[in-house]
Coordinates of C-alpha atoms in Angstrom, one line a residue:
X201 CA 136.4 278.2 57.0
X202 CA 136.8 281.3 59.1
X203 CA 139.2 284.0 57.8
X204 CA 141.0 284.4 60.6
X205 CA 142.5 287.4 60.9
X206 CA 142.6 288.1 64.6
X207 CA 144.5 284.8 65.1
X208 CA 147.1 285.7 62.1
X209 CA 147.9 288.7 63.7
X210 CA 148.8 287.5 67.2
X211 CA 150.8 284.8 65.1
X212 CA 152.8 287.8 63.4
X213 CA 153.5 289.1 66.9
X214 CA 154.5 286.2 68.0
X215 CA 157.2 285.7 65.6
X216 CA 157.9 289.3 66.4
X217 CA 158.8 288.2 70.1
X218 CA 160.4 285.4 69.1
X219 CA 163.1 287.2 67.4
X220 CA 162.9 289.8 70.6
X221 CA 163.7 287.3 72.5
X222 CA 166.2 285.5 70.8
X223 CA 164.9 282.2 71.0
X224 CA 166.6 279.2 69.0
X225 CA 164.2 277.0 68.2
X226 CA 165.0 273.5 67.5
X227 CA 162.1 271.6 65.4
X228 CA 162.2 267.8 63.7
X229 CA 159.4 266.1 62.3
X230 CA 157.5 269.2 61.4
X231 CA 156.5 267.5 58.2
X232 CA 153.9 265.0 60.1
X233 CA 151.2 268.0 60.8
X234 CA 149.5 267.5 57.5
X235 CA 149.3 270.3 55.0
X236 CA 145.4 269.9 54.9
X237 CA 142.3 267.5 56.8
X238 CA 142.0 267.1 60.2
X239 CA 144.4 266.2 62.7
X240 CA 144.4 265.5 66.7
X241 CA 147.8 267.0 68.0
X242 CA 148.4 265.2 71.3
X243 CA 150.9 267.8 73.3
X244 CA 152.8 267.4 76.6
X245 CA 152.0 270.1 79.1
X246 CA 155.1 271.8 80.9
X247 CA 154.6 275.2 80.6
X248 CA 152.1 278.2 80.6
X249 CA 153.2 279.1 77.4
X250 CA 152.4 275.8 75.7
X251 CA 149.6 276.9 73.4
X252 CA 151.7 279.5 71.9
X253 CA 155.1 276.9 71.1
X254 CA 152.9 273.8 70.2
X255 CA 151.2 276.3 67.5
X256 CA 154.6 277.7 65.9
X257 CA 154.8 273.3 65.5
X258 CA 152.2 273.4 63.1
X259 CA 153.7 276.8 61.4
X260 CA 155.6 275.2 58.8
X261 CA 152.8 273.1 57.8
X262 CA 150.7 276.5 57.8
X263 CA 148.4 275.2 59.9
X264 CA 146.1 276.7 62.8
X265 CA 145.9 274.9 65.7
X266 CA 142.2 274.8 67.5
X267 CA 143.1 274.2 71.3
X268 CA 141.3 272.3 74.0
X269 CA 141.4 274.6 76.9
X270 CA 139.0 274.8 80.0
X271 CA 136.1 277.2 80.3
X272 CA 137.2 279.3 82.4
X273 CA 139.7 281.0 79.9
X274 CA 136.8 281.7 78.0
X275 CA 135.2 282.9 80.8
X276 CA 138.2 285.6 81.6
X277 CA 137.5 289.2 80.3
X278 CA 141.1 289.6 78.7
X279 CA 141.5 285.8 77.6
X280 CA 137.8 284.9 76.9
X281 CA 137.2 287.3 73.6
X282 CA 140.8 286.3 72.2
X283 CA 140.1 282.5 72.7
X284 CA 136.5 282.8 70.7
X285 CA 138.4 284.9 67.9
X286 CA 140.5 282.4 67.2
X287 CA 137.6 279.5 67.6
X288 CA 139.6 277.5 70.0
X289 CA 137.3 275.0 71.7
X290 CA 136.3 275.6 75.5
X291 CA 135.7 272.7 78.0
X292 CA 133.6 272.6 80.6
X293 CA 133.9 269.5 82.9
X294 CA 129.8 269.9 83.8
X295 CA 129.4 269.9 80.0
X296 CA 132.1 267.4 78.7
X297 CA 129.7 266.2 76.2
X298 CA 128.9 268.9 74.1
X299 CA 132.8 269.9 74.0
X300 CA 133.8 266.4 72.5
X301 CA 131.1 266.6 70.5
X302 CA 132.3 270.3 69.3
X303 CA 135.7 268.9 68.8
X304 CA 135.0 265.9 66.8
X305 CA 133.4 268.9 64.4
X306 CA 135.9 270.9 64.1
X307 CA 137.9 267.6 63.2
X308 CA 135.2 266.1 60.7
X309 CA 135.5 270.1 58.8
X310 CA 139.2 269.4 58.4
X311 CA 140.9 271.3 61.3
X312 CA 144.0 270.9 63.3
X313 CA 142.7 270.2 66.7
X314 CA 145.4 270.7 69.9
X315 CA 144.9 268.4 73.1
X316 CA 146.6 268.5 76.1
X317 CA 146.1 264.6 77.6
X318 CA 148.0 265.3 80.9
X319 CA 145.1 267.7 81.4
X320 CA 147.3 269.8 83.6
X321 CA 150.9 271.0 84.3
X322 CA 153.6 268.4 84.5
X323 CA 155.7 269.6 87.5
X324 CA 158.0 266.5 87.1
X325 CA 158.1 267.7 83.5
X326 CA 158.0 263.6 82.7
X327 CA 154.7 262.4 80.9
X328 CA 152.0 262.5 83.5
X329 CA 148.6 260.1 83.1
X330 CA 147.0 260.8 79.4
X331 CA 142.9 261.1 79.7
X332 CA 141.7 259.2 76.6
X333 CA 140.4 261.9 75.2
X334 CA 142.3 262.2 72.4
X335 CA 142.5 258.7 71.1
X336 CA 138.9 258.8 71.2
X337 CA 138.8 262.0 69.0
X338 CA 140.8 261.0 66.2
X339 CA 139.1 257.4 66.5
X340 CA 135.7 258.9 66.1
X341 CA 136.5 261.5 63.7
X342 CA 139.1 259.0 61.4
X343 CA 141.9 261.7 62.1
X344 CA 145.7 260.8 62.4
X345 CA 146.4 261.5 66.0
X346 CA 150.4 263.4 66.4
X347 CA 152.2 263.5 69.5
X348 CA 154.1 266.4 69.7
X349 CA 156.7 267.4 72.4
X350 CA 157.7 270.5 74.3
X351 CA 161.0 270.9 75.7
X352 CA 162.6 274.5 77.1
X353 CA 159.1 276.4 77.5
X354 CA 159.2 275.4 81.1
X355 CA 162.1 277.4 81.8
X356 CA 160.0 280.6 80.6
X357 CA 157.0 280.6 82.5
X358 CA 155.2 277.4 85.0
X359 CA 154.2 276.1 88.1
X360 CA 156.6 276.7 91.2
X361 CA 159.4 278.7 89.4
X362 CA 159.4 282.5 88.6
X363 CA 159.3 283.7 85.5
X364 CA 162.1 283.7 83.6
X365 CA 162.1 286.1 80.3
X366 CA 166.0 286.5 79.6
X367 CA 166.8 285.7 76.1
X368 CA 168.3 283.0 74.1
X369 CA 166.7 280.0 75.2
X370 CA 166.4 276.6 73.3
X371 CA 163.0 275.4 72.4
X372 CA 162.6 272.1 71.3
X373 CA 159.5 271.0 69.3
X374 CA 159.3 267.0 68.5
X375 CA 156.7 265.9 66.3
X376 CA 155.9 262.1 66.1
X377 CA 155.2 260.0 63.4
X378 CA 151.0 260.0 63.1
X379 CA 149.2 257.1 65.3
X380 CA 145.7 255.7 63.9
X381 CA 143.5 254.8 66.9
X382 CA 140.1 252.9 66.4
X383 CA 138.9 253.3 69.0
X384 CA 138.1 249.7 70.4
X385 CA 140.3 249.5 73.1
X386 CA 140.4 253.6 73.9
X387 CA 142.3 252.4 77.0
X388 CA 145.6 250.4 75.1
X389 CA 145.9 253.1 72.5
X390 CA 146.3 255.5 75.1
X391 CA 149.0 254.0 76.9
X392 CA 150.4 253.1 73.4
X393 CA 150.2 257.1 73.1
X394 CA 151.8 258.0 76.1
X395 CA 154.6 255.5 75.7
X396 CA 155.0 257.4 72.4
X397 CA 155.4 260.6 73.9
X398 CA 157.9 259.4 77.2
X399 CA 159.8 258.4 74.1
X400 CA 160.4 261.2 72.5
X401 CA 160.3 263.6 75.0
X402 CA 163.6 261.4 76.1
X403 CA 164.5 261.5 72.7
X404 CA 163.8 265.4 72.7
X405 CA 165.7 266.0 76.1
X406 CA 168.9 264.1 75.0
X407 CA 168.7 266.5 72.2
X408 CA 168.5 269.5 73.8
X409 CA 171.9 271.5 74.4
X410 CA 173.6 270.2 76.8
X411 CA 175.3 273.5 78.4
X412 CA 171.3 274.3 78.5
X413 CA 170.4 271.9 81.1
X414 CA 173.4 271.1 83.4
X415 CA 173.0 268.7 86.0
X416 CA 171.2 269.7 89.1
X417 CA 168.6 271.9 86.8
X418 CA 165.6 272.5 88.0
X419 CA 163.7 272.1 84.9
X420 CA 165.4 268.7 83.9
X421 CA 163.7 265.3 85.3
X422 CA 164.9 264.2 88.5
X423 CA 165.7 260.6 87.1
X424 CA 168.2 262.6 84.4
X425 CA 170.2 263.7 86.6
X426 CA 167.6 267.5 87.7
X427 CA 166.0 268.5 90.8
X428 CA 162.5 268.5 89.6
X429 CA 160.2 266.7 91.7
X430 CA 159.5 262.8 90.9
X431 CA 156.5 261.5 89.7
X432 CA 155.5 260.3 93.0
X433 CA 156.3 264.3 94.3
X434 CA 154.8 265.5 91.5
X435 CA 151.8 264.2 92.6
X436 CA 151.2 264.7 96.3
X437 CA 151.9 268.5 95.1
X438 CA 148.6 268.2 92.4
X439 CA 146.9 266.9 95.7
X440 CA 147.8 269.7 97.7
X441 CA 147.0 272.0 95.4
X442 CA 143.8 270.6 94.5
X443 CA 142.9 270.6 98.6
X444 CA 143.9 274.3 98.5
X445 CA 141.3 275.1 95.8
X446 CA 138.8 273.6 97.6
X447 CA 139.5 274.7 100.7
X448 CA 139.3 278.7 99.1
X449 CA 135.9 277.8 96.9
X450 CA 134.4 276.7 100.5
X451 CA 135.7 279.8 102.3
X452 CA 134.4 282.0 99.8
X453 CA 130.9 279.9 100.0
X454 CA 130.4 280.8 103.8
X455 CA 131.6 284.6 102.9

């Protein structure tokens, strides 16, 4: 196993700016990360800041998480020698293969492996469609597969909203009881998965301090009583967005 040391480091100062900030974090089922072996973390995606708060999850269980993230934060001068340091595990769409396949190592030598199923951003902040990814990782590799739950990250730093870096906000880490997929119906264990998660990120959000997340909130699902977008919202603004990128990569083609 690698030593490690660049990604203990930035865990130290991230406990550092923790304190700084004066953030109360509110954590239940820690205990379901296993202490050793390999593990699929299945993680809700609400903020930019996700890696960092689904990681201080598996802290008690002194654990290192392995993300999942796309290429192209491998690819990024600042971001790209930081993510191989800590051995996460790039994706590349073209290339999708030899990722799983990279993954399912990484499981089968006894790491913690971190997914993101929504593969991007939820702005509704309620569980978005899960890619069956990581049902089919813990499947192949015999791994339990842990939903775990963020709630308050969003109010720090996503899509839409400006950042917000005043202190004393509530994060919320849920971590579920482990699943055991098999595999032979990747397609009904993943719906099983994300009813999990809606669960207890409703579970999670009824949690959460109330004076936190009046009504109205931006942050808080528009079907509890926010003013996030709906589902249905949510997703005509993925669209747009999507049309936007393309629309820039084919201007810069004819440049």
């Amino acid at each position: 196993m690698p030593l490690d040391l660049p990604y203990r480091a930035t865990i130290l100062t991230g406990l550092a700016w923790f304190k700084a900030m004066d953030f109360r974090f509110q954590i239940s089922g820690q205990e379901n990360v296993p202490r050793t072996g390999g593990a699929v973390l299945a993680i809700n995606h609400i903020s930019y800041l996700d890696f960092i708060m689904a990681g201080y999850g598996a802290h008690p269980s002194r654990r290192l998480v392995r993300f999942m993230a796309k290429r192209e934060t491998f690819d990024h001068p600042v971001s790209g020698p930081l993510m191989r340091s800590y051995h996460h595990i790039s994706v590349d769409r073209s290339e999708g293969v030899a990722s799983y396949r990279n993954a399912v190592d990484y499981l089968r030598r006894g790491e913690v492996v971190g997914v993101f199923p929504e593969a991007t951003i939820s702005r509704s902040f309620e569980i978005k469609d899960l890619k069956s990814g990581a049902v089919r990782l813990a499947a192949e590799a015999e791994v339990p597969l842990i939903p775990l739950i963020l709630w308050g990250s969003q109010r720090i730093m996503t899509k839409d909203h400006p950042k917000d870096f005043s202190r004393g906000k509530t994060i919320a880490v849920t971590v579920g009881d482990p699943l055991h997929p098999t595999g032979e119906n990747a397609v009904a264990e993943t719906a099983e998965l994300k009813a999990t998660m809606a669960r207890l990120l409703d579970d999670t959000i009824a949690a959460y301090p109330a004076q936190e997340q009046p009504p109205g909130s931006w942050w808080l699902p528009a079907r509890l009583g926010g003013s996030a977008p709906t589902p249905e919202q949510a997703k005509e603004l993925d669209a747009a967005e999507l049309r936007e990128r393309a629309a820039k990569r084919a201007a810069k083609r004819t440049k």
